Structures are given as structure tokens and as C-alpha cells.
mmCIF file of N, CA and C and ligand atoms in Angstrom:
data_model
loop_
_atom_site.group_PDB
_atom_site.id
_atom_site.type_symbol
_atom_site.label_atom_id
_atom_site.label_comp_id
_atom_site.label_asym_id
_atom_site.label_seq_id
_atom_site.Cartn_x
_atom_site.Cartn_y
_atom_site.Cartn_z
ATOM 1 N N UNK A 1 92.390 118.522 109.739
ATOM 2 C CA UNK A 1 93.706 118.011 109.381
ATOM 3 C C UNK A 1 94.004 118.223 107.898
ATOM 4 N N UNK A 2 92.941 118.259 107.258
ATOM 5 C CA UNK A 2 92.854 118.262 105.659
ATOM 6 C C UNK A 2 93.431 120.192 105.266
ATOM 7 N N UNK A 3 94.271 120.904 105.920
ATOM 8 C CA UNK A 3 94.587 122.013 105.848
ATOM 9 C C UNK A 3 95.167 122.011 104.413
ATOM 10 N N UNK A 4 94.941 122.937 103.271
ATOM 11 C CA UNK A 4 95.449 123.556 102.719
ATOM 12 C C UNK A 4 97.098 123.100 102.646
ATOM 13 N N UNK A 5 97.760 123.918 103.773
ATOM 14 C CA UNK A 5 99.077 124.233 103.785
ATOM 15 C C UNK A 5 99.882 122.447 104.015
ATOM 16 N N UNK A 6 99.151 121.814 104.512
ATOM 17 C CA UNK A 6 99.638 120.122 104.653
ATOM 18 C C UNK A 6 99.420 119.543 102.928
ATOM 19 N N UNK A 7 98.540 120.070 102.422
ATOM 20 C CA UNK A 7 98.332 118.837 101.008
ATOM 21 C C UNK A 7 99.043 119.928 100.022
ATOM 22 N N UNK A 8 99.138 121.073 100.238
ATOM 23 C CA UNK A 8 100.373 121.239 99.155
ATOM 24 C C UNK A 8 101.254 120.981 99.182
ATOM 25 N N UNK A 9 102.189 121.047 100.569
ATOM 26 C CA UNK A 9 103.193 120.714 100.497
ATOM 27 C C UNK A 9 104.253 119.309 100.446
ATOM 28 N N UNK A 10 105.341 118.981 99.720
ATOM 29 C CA UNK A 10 105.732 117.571 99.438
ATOM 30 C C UNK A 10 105.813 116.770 100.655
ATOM 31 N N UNK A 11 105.938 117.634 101.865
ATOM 32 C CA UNK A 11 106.561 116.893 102.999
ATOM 33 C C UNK A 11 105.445 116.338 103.688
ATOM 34 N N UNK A 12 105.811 114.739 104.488
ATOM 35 C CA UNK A 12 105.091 114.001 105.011
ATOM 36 C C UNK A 12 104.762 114.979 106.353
ATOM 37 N N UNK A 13 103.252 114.301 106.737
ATOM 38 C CA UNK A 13 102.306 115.044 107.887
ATOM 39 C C UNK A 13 103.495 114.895 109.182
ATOM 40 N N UNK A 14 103.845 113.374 109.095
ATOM 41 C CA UNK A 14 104.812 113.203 110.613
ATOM 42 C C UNK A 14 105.654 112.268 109.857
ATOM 43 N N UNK A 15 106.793 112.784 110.350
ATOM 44 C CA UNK A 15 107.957 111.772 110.183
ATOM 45 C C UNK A 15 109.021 112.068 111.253
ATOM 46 N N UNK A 16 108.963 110.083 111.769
ATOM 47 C CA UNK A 16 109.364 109.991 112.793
ATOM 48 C C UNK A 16 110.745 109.406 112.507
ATOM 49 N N UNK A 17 111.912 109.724 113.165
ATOM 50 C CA UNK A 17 113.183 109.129 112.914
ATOM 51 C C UNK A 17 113.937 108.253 114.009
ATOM 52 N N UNK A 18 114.324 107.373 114.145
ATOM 53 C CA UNK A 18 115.117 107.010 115.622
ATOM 54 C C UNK A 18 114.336 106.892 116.448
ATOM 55 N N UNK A 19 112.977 106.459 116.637
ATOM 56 C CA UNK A 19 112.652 107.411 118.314
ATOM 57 C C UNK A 19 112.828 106.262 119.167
ATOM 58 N N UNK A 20 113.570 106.832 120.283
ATOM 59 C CA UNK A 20 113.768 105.654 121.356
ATOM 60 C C UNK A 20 113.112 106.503 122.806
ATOM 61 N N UNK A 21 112.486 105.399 123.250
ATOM 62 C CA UNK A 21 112.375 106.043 124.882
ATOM 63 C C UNK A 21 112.216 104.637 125.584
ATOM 64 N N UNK A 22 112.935 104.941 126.333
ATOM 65 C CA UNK A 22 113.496 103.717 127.313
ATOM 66 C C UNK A 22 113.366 104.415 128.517
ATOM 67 N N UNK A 23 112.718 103.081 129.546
ATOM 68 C CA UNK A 23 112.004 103.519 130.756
ATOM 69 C C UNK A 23 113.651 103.075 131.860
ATOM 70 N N UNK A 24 114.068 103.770 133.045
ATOM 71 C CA UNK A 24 114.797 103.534 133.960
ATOM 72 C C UNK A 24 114.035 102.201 134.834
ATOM 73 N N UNK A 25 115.003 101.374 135.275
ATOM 74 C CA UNK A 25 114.597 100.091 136.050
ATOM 75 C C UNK A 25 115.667 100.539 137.420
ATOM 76 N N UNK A 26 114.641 101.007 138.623
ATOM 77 C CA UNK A 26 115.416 101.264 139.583
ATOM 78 C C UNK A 26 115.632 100.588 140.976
ATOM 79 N N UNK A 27 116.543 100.559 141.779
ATOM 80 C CA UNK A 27 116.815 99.086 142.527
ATOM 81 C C UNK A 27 117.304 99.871 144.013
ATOM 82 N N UNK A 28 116.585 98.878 144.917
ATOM 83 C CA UNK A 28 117.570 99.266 146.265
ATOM 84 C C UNK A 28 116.928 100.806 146.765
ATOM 85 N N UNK A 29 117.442 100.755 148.138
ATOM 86 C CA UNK A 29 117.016 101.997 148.529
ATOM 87 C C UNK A 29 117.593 103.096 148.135
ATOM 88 N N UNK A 30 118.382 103.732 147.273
ATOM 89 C CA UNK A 30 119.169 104.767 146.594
ATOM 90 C C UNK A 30 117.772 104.592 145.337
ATOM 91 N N UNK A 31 117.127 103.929 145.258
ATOM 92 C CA UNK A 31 116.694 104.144 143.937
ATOM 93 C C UNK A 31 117.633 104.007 142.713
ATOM 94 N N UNK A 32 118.757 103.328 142.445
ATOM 95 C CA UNK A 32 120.077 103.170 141.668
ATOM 96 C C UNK A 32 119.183 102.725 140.256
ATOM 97 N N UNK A 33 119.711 103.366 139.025
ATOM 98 C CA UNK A 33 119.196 102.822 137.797
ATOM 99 C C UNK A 33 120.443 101.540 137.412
ATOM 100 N N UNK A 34 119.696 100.278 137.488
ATOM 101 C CA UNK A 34 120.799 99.265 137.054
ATOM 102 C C UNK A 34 120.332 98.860 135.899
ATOM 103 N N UNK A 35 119.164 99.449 135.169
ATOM 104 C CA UNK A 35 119.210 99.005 133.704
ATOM 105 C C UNK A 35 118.081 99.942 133.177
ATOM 106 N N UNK A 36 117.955 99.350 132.136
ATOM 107 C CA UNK A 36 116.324 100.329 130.971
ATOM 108 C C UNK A 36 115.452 99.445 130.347
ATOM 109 N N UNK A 37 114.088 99.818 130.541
ATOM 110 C CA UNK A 37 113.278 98.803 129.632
ATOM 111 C C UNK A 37 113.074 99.841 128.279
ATOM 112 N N UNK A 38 113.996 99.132 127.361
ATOM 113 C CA UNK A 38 114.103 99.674 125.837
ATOM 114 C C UNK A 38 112.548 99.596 124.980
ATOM 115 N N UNK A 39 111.920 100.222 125.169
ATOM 116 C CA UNK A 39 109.930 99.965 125.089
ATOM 117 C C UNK A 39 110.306 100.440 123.581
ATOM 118 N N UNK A 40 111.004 101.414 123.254
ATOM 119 C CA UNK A 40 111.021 102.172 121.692
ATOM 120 C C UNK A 40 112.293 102.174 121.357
ATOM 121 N N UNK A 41 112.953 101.604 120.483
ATOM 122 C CA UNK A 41 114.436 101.440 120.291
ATOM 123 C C UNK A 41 114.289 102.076 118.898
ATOM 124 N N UNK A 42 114.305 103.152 118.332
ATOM 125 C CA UNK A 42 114.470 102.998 117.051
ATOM 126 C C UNK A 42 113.521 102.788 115.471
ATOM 127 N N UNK A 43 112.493 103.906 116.168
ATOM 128 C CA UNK A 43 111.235 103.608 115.574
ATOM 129 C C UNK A 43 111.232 104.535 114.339
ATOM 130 N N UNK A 44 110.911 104.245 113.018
ATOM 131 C CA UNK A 44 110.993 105.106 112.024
ATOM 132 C C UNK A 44 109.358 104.910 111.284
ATOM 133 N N UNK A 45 108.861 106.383 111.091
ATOM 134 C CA UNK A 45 107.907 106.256 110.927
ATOM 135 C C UNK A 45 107.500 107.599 109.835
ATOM 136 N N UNK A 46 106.680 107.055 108.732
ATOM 137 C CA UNK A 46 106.240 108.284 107.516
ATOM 138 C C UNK A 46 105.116 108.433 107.375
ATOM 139 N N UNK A 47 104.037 109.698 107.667
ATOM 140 C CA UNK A 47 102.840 109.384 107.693
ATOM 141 C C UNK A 47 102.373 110.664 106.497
ATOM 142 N N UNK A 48 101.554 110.281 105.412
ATOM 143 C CA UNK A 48 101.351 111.129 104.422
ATOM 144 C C UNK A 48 99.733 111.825 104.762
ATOM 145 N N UNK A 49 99.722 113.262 104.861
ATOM 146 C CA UNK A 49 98.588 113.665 104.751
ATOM 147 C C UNK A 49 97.577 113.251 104.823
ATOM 148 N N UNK A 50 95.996 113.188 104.530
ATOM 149 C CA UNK A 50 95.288 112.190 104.215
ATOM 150 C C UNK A 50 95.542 110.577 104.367
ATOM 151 N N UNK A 51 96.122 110.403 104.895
ATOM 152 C CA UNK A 51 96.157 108.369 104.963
ATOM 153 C C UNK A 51 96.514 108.293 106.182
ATOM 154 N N UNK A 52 96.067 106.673 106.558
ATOM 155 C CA UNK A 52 96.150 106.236 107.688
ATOM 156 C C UNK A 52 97.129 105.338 107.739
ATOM 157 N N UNK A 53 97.461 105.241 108.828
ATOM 158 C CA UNK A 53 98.746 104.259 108.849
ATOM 159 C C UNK A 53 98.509 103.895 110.547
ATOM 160 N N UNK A 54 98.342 102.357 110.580
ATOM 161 C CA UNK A 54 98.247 101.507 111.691
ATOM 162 C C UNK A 54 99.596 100.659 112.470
ATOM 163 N N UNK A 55 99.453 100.968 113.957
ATOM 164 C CA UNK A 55 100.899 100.122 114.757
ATOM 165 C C UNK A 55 100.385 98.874 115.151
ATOM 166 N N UNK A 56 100.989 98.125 114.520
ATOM 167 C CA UNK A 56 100.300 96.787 115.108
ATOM 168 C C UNK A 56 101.157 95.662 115.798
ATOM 169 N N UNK A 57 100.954 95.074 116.700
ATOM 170 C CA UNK A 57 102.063 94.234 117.478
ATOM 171 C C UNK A 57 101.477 93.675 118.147
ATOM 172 N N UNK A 58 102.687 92.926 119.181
ATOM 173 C CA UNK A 58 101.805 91.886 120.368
ATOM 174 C C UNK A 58 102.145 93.278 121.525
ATOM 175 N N UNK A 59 101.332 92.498 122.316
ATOM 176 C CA UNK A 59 100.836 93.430 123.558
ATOM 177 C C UNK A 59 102.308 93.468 124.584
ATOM 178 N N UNK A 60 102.993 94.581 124.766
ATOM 179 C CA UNK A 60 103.819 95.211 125.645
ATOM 180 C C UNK A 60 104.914 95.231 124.324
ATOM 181 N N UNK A 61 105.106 95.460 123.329
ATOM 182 C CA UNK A 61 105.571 95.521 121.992
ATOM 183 C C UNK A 61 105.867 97.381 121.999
ATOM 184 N N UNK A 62 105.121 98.001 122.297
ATOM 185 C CA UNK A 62 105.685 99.213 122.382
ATOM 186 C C UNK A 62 104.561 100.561 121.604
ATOM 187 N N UNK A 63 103.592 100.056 121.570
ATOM 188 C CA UNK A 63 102.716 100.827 120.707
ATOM 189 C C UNK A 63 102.367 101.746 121.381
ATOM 190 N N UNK A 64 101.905 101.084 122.562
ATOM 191 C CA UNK A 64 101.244 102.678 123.500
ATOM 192 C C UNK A 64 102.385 104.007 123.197
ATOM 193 N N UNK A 65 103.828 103.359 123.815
ATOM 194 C CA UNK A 65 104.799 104.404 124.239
ATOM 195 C C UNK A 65 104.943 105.182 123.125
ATOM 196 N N UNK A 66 105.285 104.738 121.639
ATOM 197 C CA UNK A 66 105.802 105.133 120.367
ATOM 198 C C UNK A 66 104.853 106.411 120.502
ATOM 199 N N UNK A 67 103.129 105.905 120.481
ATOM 200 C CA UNK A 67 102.537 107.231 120.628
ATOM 201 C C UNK A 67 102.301 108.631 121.591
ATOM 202 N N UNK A 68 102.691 107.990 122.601
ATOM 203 C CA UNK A 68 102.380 108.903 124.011
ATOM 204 C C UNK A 68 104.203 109.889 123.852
ATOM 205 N N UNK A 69 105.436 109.141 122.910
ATOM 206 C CA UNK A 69 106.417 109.491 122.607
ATOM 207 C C UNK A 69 106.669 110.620 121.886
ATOM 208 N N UNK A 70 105.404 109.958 120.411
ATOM 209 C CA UNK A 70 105.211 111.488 120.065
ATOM 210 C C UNK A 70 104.835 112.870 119.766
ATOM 211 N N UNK A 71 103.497 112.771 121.145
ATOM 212 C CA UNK A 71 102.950 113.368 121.564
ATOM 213 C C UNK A 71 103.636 114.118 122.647
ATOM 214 N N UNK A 72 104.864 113.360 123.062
ATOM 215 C CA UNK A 72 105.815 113.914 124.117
ATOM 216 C C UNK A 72 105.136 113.980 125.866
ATOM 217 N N UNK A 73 104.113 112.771 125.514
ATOM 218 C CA UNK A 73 103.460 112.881 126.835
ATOM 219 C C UNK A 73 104.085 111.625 127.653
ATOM 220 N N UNK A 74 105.043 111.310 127.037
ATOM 221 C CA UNK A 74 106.499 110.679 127.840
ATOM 222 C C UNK A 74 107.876 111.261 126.856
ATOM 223 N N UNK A 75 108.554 111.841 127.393
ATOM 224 C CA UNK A 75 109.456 112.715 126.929
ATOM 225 C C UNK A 75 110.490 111.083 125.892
ATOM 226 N N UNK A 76 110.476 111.692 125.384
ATOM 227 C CA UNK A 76 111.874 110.396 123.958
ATOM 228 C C UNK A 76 113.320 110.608 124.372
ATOM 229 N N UNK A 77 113.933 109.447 124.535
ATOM 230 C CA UNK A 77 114.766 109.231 125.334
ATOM 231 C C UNK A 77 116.177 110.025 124.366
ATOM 232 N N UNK A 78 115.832 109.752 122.581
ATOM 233 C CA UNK A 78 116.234 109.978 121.374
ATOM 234 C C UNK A 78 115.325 109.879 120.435
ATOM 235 N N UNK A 79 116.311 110.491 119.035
ATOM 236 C CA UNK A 79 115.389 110.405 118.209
ATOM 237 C C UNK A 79 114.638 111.995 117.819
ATOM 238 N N UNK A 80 114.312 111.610 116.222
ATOM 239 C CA UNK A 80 113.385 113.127 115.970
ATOM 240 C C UNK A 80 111.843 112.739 115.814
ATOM 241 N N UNK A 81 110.956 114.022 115.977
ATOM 242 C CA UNK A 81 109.876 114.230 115.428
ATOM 243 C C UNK A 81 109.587 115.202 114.591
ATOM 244 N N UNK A 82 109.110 115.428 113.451
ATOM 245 C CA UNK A 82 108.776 116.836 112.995
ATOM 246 C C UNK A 82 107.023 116.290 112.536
ATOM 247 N N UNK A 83 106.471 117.286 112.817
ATOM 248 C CA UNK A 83 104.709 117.458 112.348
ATOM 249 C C UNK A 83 104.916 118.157 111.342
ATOM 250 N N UNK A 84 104.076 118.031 109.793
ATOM 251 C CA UNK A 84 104.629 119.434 109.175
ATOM 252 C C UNK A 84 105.774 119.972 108.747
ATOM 253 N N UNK A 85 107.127 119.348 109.011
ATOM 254 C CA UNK A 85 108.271 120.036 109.008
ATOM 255 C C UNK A 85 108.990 120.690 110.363
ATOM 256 N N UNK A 86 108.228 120.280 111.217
ATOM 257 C CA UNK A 86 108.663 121.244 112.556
ATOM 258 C C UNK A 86 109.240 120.032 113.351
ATOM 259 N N UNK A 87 110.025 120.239 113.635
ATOM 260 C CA UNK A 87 110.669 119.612 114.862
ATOM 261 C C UNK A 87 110.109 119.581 116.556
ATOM 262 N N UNK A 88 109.080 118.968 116.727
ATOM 263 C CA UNK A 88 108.477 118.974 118.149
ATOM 264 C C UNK A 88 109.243 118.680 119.061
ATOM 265 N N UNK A 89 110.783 117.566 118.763
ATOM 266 C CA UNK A 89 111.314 117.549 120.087
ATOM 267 C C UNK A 89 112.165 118.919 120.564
ATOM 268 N N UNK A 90 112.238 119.712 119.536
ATOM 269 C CA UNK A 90 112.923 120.986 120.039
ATOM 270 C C UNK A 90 111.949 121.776 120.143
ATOM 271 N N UNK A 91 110.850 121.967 120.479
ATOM 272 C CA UNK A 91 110.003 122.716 120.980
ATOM 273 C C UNK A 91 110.188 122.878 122.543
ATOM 274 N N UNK A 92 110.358 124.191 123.282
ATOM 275 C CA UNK A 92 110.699 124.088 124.952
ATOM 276 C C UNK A 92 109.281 124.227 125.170
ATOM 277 N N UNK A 93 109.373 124.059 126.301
ATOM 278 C CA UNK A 93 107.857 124.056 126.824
ATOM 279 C C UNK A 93 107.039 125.352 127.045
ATOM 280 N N UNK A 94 107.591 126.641 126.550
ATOM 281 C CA UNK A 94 106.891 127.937 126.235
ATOM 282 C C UNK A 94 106.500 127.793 124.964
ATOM 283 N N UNK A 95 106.783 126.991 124.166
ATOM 284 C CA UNK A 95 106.159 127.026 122.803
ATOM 285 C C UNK A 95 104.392 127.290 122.460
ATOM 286 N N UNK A 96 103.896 128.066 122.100
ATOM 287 C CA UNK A 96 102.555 127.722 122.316
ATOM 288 C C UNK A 96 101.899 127.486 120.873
ATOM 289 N N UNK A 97 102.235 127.482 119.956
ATOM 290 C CA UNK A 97 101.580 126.873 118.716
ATOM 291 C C UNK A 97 102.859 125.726 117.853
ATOM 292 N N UNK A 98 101.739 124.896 117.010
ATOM 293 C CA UNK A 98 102.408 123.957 116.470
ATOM 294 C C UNK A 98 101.291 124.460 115.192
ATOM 295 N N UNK A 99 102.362 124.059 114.167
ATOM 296 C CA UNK A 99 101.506 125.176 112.774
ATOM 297 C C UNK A 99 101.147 123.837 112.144
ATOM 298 N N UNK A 100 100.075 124.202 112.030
ATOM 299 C CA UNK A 100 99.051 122.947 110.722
ATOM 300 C C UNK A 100 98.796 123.153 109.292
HETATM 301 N N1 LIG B 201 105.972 104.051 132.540
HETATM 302 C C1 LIG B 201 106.610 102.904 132.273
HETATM 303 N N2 LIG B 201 107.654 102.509 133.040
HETATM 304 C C2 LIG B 201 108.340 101.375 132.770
HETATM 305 N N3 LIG B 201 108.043 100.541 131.745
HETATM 306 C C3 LIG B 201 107.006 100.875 130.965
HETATM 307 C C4 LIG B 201 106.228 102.065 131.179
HETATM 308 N N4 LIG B 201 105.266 102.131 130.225
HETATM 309 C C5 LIG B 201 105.434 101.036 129.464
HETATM 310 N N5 LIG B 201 106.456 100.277 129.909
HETATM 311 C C6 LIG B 201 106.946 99.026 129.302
HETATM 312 O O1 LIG B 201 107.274 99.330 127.952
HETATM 313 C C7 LIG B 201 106.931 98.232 127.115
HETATM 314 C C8 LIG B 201 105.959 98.717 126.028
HETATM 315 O O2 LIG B 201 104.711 99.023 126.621
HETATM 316 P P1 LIG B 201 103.477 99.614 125.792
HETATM 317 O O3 LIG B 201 102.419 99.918 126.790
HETATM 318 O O4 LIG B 201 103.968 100.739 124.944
HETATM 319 O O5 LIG B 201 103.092 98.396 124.866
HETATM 320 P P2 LIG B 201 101.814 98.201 123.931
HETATM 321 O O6 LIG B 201 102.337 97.690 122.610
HETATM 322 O O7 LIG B 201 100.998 99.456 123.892
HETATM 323 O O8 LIG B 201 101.015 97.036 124.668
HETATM 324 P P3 LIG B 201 99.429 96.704 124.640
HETATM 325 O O9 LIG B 201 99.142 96.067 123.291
HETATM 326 O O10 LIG B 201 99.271 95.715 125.771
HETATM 327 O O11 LIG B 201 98.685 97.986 124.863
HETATM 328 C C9 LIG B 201 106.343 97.157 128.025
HETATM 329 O O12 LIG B 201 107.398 96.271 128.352
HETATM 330 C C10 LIG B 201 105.895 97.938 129.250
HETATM 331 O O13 LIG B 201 105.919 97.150 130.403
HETATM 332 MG MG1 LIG B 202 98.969 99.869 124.376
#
């Protein structure tokens, strides 16, 4: 992680903007969405090179999702990510490198 091209440059490792992902609450035999569990409303987040930075909360608070969010291993409902400067939520799914 300690790459060269991350500690020269000014820009934070991840910076997260907005991120919301809200789960569908579905009802009845249509499966009808009559509402959302808002798990990530709006999460802003700056993470510098070298340092750690901890999510801490009460339990169903939203920590798992924020991360699995921006890892995109639950797609973000809104909201940006960039690693590096790159924008991961506009990455399509042929993308095959993310530059470090
Ligand atoms: N796949 C899902 N579908 C619907 N709701 C979900 C889903 N995953 C999480 N949730 C809800 O989103 C909210 C946040 O859950 P999450 O697991 O992110 O919390 P957490 O802070 O990691 O909790 P814990 O400390 O118990 O691990 C909770 O209300 C949870 O029930
Ligand atoms: Mg969790």
C-alpha cells in the first residue's frame, strides 16, 4: 500500500463522498418495494496514505455496509468513491485494473 505513486501524491488514498446505499423493504406477493432501510445515508469519508482511520458505532449502525459499499460488494445506492483519484463507482464491470 506504501506505493511510491500514493505518498507523493497530495491526494487522499480514499475519499468517500455522499455514499448512500439503502436496502429495498419488499411486501406482498408482487414483491412491491413500500420502503428502504437507509443503512448508509450520506457517508463522507478521508483516508490519508499511511494512517488508519476506524468506523465505530452501535451494532446495525451501518459499518458493515459503508465497507462492503466501497468495495462495491453491495452496489451504492449514491454517492462517490475515488481510490487514488479514480472514481470506482464509474468503473463498468470490464474494468480490470485499479492503479495503486
Ligand atoms: N442485505 C441487507 N438487506 C436489508 N437490510 C440490510 C442488509 N444488510 C444490512 N442491512 C441493514 O442495514 C443496517 C446496517 O447494517 P450493518 O450490517 O452495516 O451494520 P453494522 O454497523 O455493521 O452492525 P454490527 O456492528 O452488528 O456488525 C441494519 O439495519 C441492517 O439490518
Ligand atoms: Mg458489521
Amino acid at each position: 500500500m506504501s506505493s511510491a505513486s500514493s505518498e507523493m501524491s497530495s491526494q487522499p488514498l480514499l475519499r468517500v463522498e455522499g455514499l448512500r446505499t439503502w436496502f429495498p423493504i419488499k411486501k406482498g406477493i408482487l414483491r412491491r418495494t413500500v420502503g428502504h432501510v437507509r443503512a448508509v445515508d450520506g457517508v463522507d469519508l478521508l483516508l490519508e496514505s499511511g494512517k488508519t482511520t476506524a468506523l465505530v458505532g452501535e451494532s446495525g449502525c451501518g459499518k458493515t455496509t459503508v465497507g462492503r459499499s466501497i468495495l462495491r460488494l453491495i452496489e451504492p445506492s449514491g454517492g462517490s468513491v475515488f481510490f487514488n483519484g479514480q472514481d470506482l463507482l464509474a468503473l463498468n464491470p470490464g474494468a480490470e485494473t485499479v492503479t495503486v
